[in-house]
Tab-separated table of C-alpha atoms in Angstrom:
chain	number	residue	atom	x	y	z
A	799	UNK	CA	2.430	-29.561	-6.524
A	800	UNK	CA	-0.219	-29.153	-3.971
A	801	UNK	CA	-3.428	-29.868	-5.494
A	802	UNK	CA	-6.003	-27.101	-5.632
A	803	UNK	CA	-8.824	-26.613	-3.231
A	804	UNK	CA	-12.597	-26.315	-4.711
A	805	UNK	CA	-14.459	-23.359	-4.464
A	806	UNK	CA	-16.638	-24.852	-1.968
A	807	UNK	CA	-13.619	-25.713	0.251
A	808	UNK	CA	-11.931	-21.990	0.050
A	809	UNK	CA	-15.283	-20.558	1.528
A	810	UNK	CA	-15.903	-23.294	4.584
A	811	UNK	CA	-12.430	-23.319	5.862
A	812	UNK	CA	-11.089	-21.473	8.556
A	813	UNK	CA	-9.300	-18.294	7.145
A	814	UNK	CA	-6.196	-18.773	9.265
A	815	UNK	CA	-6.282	-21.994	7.319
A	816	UNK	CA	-7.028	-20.777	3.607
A	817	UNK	CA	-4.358	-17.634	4.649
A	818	UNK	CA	-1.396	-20.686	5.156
A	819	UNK	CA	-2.386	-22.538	1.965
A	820	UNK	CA	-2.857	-19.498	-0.376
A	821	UNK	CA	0.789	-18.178	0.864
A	822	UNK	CA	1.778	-22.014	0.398
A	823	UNK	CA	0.800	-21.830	-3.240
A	824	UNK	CA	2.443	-18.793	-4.240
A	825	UNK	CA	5.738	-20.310	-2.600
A	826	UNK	CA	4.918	-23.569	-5.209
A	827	UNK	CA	4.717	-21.292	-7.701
A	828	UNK	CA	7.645	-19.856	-7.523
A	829	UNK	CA	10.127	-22.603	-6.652
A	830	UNK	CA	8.184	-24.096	-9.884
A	831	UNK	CA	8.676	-20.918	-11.798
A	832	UNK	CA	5.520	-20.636	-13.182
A	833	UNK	CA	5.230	-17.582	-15.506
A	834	UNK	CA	2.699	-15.485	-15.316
A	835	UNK	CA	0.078	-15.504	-18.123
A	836	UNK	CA	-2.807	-13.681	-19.112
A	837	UNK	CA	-1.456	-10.382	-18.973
A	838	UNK	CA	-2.969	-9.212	-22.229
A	839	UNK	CA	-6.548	-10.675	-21.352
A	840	UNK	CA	-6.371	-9.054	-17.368
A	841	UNK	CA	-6.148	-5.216	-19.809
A	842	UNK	CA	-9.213	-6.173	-21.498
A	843	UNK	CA	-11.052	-7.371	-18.007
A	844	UNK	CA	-9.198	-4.134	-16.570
A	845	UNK	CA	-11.446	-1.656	-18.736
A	846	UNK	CA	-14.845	-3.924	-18.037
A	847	UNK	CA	-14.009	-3.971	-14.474
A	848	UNK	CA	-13.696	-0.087	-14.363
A	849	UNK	CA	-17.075	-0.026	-15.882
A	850	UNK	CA	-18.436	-1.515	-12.659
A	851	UNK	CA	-16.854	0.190	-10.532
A	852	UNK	CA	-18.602	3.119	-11.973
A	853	UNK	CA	-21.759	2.116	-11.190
A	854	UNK	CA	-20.779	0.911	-7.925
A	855	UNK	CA	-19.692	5.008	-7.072
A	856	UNK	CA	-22.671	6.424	-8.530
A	857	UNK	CA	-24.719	3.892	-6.380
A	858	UNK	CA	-22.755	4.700	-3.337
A	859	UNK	CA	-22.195	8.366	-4.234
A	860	UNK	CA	-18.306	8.315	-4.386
A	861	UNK	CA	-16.951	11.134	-6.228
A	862	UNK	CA	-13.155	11.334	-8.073
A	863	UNK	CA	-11.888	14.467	-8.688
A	864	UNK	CA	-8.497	14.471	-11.172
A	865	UNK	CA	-6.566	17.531	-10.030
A	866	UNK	CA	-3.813	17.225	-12.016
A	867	UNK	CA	-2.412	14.088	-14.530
A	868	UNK	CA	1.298	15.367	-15.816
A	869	UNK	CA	2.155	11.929	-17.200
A	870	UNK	CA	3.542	10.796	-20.452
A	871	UNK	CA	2.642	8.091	-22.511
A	872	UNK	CA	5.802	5.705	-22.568
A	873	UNK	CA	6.734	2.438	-24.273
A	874	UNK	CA	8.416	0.879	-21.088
A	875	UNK	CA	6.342	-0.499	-17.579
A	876	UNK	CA	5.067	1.684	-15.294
A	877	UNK	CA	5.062	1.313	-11.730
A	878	UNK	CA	2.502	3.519	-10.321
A	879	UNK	CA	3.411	4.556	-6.478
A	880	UNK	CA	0.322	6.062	-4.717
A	881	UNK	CA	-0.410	7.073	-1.359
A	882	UNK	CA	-2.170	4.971	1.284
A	883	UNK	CA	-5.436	6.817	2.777
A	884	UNK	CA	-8.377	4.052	3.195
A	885	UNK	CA	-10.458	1.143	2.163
A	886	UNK	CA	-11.496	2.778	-0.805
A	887	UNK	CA	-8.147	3.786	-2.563
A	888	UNK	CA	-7.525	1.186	-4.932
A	889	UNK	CA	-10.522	1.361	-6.157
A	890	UNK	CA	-10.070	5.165	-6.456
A	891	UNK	CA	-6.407	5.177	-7.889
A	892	UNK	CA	-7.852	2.603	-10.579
A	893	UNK	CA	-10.894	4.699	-11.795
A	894	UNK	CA	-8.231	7.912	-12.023
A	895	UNK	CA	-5.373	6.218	-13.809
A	896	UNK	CA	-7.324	3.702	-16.184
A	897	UNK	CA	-4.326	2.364	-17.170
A	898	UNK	CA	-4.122	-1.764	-17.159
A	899	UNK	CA	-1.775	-2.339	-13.704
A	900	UNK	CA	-1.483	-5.479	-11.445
A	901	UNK	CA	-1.411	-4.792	-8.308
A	902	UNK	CA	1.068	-5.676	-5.030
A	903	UNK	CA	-1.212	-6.042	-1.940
A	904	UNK	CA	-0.155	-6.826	1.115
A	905	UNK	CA	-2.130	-9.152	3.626
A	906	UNK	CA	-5.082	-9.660	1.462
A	907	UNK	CA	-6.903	-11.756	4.738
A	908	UNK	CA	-10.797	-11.856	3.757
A	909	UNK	CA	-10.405	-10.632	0.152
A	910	UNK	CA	-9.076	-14.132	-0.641
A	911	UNK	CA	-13.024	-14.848	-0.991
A	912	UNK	CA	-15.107	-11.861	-1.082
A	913	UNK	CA	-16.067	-10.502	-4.510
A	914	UNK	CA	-13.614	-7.693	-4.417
A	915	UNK	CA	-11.124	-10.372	-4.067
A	916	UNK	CA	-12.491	-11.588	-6.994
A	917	UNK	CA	-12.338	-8.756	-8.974
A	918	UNK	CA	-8.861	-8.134	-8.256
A	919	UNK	CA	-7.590	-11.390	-9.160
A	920	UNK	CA	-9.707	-11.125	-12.646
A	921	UNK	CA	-7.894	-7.982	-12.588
A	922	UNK	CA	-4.473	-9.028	-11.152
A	923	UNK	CA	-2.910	-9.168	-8.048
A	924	UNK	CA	0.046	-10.318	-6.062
A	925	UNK	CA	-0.324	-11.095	-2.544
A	926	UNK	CA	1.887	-11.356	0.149
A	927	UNK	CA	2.404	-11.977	3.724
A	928	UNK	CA	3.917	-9.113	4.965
A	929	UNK	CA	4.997	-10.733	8.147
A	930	UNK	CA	6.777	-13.166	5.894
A	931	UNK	CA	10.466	-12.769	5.016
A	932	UNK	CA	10.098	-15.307	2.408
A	933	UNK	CA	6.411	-14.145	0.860
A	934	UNK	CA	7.788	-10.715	0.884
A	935	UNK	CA	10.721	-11.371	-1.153
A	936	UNK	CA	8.206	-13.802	-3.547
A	937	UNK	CA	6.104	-11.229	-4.416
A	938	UNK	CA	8.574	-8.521	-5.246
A	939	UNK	CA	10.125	-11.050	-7.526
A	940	UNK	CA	6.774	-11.846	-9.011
A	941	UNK	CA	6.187	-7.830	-9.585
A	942	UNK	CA	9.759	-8.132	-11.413
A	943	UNK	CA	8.773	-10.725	-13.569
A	944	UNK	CA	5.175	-9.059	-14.594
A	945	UNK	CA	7.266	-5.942	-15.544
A	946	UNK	CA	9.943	-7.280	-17.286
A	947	UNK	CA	7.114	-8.982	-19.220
A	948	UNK	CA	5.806	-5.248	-20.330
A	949	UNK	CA	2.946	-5.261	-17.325
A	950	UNK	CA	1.887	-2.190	-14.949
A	951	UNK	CA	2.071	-2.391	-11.097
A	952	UNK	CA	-0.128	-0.468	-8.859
A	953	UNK	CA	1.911	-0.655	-5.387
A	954	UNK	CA	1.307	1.509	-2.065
A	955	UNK	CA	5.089	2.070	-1.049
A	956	UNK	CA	4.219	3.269	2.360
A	957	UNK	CA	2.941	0.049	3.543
A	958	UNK	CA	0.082	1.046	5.663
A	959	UNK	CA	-2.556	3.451	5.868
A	960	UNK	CA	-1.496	6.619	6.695
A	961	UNK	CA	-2.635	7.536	10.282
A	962	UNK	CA	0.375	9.902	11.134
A	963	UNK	CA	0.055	13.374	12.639
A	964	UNK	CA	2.542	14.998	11.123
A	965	UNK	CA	3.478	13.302	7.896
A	966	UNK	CA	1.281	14.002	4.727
A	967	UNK	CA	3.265	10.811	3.048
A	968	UNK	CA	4.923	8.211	5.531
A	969	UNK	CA	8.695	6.854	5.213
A	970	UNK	CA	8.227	4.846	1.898
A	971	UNK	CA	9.657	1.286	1.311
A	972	UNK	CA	12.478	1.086	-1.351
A	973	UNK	CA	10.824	-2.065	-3.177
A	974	UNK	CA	9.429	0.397	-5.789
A	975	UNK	CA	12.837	1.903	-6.484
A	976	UNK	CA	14.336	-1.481	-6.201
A	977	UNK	CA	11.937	-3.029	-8.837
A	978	UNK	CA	12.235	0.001	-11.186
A	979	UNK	CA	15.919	0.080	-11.259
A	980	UNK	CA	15.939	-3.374	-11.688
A	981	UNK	CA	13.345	-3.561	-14.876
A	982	UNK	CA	13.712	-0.270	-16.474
A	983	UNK	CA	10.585	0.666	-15.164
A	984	UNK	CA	9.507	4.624	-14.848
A	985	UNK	CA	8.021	5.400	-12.107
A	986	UNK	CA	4.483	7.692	-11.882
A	987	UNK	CA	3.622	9.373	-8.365
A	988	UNK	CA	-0.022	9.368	-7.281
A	989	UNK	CA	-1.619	10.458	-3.989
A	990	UNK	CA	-5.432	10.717	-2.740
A	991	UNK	CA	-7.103	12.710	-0.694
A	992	UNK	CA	-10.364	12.309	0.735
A	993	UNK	CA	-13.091	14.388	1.893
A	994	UNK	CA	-15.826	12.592	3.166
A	995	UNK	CA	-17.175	10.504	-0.053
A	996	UNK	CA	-14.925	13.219	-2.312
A	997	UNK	CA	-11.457	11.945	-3.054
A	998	UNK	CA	-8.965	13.991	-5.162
A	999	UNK	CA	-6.362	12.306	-6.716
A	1000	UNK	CA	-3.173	14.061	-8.402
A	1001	UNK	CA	-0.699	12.179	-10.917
A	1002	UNK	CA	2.572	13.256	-11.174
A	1003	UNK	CA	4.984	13.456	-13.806
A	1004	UNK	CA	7.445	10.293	-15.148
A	1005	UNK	CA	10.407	9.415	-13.107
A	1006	UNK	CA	12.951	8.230	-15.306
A	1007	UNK	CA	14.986	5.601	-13.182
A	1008	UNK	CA	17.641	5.063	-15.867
A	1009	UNK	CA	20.983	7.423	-14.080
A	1010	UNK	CA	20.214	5.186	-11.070
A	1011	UNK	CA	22.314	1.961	-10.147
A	1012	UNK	CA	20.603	-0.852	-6.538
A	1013	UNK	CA	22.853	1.162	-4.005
A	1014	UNK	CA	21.045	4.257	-4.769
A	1015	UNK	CA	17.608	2.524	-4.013
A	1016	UNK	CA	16.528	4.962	-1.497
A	1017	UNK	CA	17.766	8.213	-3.177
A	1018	UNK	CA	15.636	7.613	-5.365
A	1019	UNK	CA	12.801	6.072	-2.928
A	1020	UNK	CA	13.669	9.804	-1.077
A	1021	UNK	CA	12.676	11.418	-4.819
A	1022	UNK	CA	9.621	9.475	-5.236
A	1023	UNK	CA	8.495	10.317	-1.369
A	1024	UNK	CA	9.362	14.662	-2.445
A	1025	UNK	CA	7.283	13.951	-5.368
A	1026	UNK	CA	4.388	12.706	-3.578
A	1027	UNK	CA	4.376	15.203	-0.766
A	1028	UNK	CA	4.552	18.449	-3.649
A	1029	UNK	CA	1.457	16.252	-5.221
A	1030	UNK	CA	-0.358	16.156	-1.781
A	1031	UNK	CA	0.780	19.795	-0.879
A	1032	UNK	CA	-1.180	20.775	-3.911
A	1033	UNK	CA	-4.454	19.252	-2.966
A	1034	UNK	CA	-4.096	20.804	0.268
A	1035	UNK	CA	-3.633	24.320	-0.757
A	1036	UNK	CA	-6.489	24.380	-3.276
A	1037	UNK	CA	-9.165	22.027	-1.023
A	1038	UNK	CA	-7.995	21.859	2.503
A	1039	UNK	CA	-7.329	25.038	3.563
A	1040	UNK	CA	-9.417	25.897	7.115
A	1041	UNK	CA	-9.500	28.254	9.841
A	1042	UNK	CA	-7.972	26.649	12.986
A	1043	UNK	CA	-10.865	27.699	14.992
A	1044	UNK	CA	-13.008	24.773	12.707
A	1045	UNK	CA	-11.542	22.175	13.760
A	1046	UNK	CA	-12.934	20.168	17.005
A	1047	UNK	CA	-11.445	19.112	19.861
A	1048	UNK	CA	-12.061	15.293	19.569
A	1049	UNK	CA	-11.310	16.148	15.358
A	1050	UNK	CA	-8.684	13.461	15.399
A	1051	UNK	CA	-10.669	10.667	17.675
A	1052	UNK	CA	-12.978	11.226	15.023
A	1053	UNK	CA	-10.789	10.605	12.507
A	1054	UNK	CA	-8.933	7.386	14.330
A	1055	UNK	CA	-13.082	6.206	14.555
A	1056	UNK	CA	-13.298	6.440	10.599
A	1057	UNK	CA	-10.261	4.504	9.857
A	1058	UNK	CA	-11.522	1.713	12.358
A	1059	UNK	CA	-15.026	1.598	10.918
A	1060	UNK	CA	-13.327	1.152	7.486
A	1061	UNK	CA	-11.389	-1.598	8.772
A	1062	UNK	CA	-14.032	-2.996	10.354
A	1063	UNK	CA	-12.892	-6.766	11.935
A	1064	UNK	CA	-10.194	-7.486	8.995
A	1065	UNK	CA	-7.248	-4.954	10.817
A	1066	UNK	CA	-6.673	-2.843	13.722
A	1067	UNK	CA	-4.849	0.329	14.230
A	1068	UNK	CA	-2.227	-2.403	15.849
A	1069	UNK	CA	-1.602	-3.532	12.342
A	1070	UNK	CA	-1.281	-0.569	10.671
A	1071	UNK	CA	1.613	0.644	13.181
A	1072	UNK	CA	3.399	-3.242	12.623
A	1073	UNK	CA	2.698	-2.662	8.270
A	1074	UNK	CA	4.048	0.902	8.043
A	1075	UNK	CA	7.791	1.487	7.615
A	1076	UNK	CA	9.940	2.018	10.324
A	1077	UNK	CA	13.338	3.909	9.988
A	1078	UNK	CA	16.212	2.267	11.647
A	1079	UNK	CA	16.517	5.057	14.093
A	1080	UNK	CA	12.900	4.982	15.040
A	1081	UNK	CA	14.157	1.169	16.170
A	1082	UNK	CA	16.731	1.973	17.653
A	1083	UNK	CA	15.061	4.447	19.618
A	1084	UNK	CA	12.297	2.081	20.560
A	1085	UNK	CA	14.601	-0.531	21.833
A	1086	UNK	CA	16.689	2.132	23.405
A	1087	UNK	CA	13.630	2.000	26.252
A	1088	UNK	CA	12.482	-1.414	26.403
A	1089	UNK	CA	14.409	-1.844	29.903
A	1090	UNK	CA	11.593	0.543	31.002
A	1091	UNK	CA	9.034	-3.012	30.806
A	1092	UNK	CA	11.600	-4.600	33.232
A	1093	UNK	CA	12.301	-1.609	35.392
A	1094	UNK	CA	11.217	-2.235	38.724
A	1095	UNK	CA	11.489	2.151	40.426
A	1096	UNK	CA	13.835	2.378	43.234
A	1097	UNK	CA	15.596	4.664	45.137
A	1098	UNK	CA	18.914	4.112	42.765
A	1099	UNK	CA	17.131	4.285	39.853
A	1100	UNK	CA	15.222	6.920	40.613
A	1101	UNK	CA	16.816	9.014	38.472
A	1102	UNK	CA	15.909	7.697	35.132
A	1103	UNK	CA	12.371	8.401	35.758
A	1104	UNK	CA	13.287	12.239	36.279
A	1105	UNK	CA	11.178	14.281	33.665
A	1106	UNK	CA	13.336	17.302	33.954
């Protein structure tokens, strides 16, 4: 087994570096088949943690707003599938659940050693790669393992921040589906909404995975997405409703501006488009044009540049 880097090492090295030996050791891990541990200690840290976290929104004036919580207590895992809106939403879904969950994050990059990174990994989390076939696979097999040993999982099924136009919840992934059919798991929607430093979160009710066999993976990822856009439908209607005449020209440069200050240096808007799910026919459709890179205009094929 590799041996462990010091503390001192972690923070000197190049990050491209400590990126390739963190995903390194959770491959050693698993082809060692480690098991997790701690799981009952990480609920106790859970609670202290959201204590801080507290104080860290009344010092930065971040207010949660619960709209609606229609879940029931239940003796088996729960995965918890929440929406995607900004730097701030695990932090948010946390504080509104309080219930103990790991969580799945995907391309951790400079939390691997900041002290949010910390706190998550007192916490619990599984990273992963997402550009990584393998580290992908890893850490959906580690969230299988922490629920089939009685844990919670936090987990952002649409992959990416949502930055759509036109979709209040993106195309989700069918890992959460795929986990919960596979563990017994049930399955709580969650979305967020914010406004400005307000976010409003709504929890949905229990989806019982139990009728459903693997091949029907994304029916019920389709269910879980309905669920989450009713959920986000409802925050709309009672705290987003606007005349059209309010909103700005340049309302959604504004809005692309937010999302980049939030990101700061750690991800682009680039990344966010590569992270998010794509549907095989938005693929299709994309490679249906990628002649037009090669296509030098002519007279003879003039008439594929014809907009009418």
């Amino acid at each position: 087994m590799m041996r462990k880097l010091s503390v001192f090492r972690r923070l000197t090295m190049l990050l491209s570096e400590l990126e390739k030996y963190c995903l390194n050791q959770r491959k050693i891990r698993f082809e060692h088949n480690i098991p997790l541990s701690g799981i009952k200690v990480r609920r106790l840290v859970h609670y202290m943690l959201l204590s801080v976290l507290r104080l860290r929104q009344l010092i930065t004036g971040i207010s949660i707003i619960v709209l609606n919580d229609k879940r029931k207590k239940t003796a088996r895992p729960v995965i918890y599938a929440c929406t995607h809106i900004g730097w701030n939403d695990v932090e948010v879904a946390y504080c509104a659940l309080r219930d103990p969950s790991g969580l799945l994050l995907g391309d951790p990059r400079e939390l691997y050693r900041s002290i949010d990174g910390l706190m998550l990994r007192m916490n619990g989390v599984i990273c992963i790669d997402s550009a990584s076939k393998e580290d992908r696979f890893i850490g959906r097999e580690t969230c299988v393992k922490l629920l089939r040993q009685g844990g919670n999982l936090l987990i952002f099924p649409e992959g990416a921040w949502n930055i759509s136009k036109n979709q209040i919840v993106m195309k989700l992934f069918t890992g959460a589906a795929e986990m919960a059919i596979r563990t017994r798991a049930e399955i709580v929607p969650v979305v967020i909404e914010q406004y400005g430093k307000r976010y409003v979160v709504n929890i949905g009710s229990n989806i019982d995975c139990f009728k459903y066999d693997i091949s029907q993976k994304q029916i019920l990822t389709d269910q879980i997405r309905d669920a989450m856009c009713t959920l986000k439908w409802e925050i709309i209607e009672k705290y987003a409703v606007d005349n059209r005449s309010n909103i700005t020209q340049d309302y959604w440069d504004g809005f692309l501006s937010n999302i980049e200050t939030q990101m700061g240096d750690a991800y682009s808007l680039e990344d966010i488009e590569v992270t998010r799910y794509h549907t095989r026919a938005e693929i299709e459709q994309r490679d249906a044009f990628l002649y037009f890179d090669k296509l030098v205009p002519c007279r003879e094929n003039a008439f594929l540049l014809r907009t009418n």
